[in-house]
Amino acid sequence: VCTLEQSYGSCSGRSMRWHYDFVRDRCVQFTYSSCGGNANRFNTRRACIKFCMDPINRYAMQDFENEHIN
């Protein structure tokens, strides 16, 4: 989830969401179209930080991704 690029979605709605920018190592707000897109989308900055920047989650995510690379 946290390594996916930001995706605005494919509809014409407009709602503010947060995504994790893997390159800049921070959560960034963006306008979401209200449908489509990907799972790198959080309702709040806090949820984004907790899921993608929390050290416990980060290490678990790295282990999971490494298993799928091999």
C-alpha positions as a printed NumPy array, in Angstrom:
array([[  0.   ,   0.   ,   0.   ],
       [  2.584,   2.555,   1.107],
       [  4.839,   2.026,  -1.906],
       [  2.039,   2.621,  -4.432],
       [  2.09 ,   5.91 ,  -6.326],
       [ -0.634,   8.46 ,  -5.673],
       [ -3.766,   7.885,  -7.747],
       [ -6.495,  10.514,  -8.155],
       [ -9.072,   7.941,  -9.267],
       [-11.341,   8.029, -12.294],
       [-14.509,   9.941, -11.357],
       [-15.397,  13.615, -11.195],
       [-15.943,  13.897,  -7.422],
       [-13.63 ,  15.892,  -5.209],
       [-12.668,  14.954,  -1.676],
       [ -9.478,  15.58 ,   0.24 ],
       [ -7.444,  12.513,   1.159],
       [ -3.882,  11.703,   2.185],
       [ -1.343,   9.408,   0.536],
       [  2.103,   8.29 ,   1.598],
       [  4.905,   9.588,  -0.62 ],
       [  7.516,   6.828,  -0.39 ],
       [ 10.283,   8.926,  -1.993],
       [  9.832,  11.911,   0.351],
       [  8.921,   9.737,   3.364],
       [  5.882,  11.777,   4.319],
       [  2.114,  11.911,   4.022],
       [  0.765,  14.378,   1.459],
       [ -2.768,  15.683,   0.979],
       [ -4.393,  15.365,  -2.45 ],
       [ -7.79 ,  15.675,  -4.127],
       [ -9.397,  12.28 ,  -4.707],
       [-12.058,  11.801,  -7.387],
       [-14.226,   9.628,  -5.079],
       [-13.835,   6.334,  -6.995],
       [-11.097,   4.157,  -8.443],
       [ -7.52 ,   4.854,  -7.494],
       [ -5.543,   2.52 ,  -5.262],
       [ -5.161,   1.624,  -1.599],
       [ -2.558,   4.332,  -0.868],
       [ -5.356,   6.649,   0.239],
       [ -6.225,   7.627,   3.789],
       [ -9.024,   9.754,   5.214],
       [ -6.702,  11.546,   7.638],
       [ -3.036,  12.45 ,   7.893],
       [ -2.911,  10.65 ,  11.205],
       [ -4.132,   7.394,   9.618],
       [ -1.51 ,   7.732,   6.864],
       [  1.274,   8.321,   9.377],
       [  0.166,   5.458,  11.602],
       [ -0.069,   2.982,   8.725],
       [  2.992,   3.972,   6.674],
       [  5.386,   5.76 ,   9.027],
       [  4.942,   3.921,  12.331],
       [  8.194,   1.973,  12.867],
       [  6.384,  -1.249,  13.778],
       [  4.234,  -1.157,  10.638],
       [  7.172,  -0.082,   8.481],
       [  9.308,  -3.084,   9.457],
       [  6.394,  -5.476,   8.988],
       [  5.732,  -3.983,   5.543],
       [  9.393,  -4.361,   4.51 ],
       [  9.449,  -8.01 ,   5.591],
       [  6.226,  -8.686,   3.66 ],
       [  7.533,  -6.984,   0.498],
       [ 10.859,  -8.832,   0.691],
       [  9.036, -12.178,   0.848],
       [  7.272, -11.416,  -2.428],
       [ 10.44 , -10.276,  -4.226],
       [ 12.272, -13.58 ,  -3.717]])
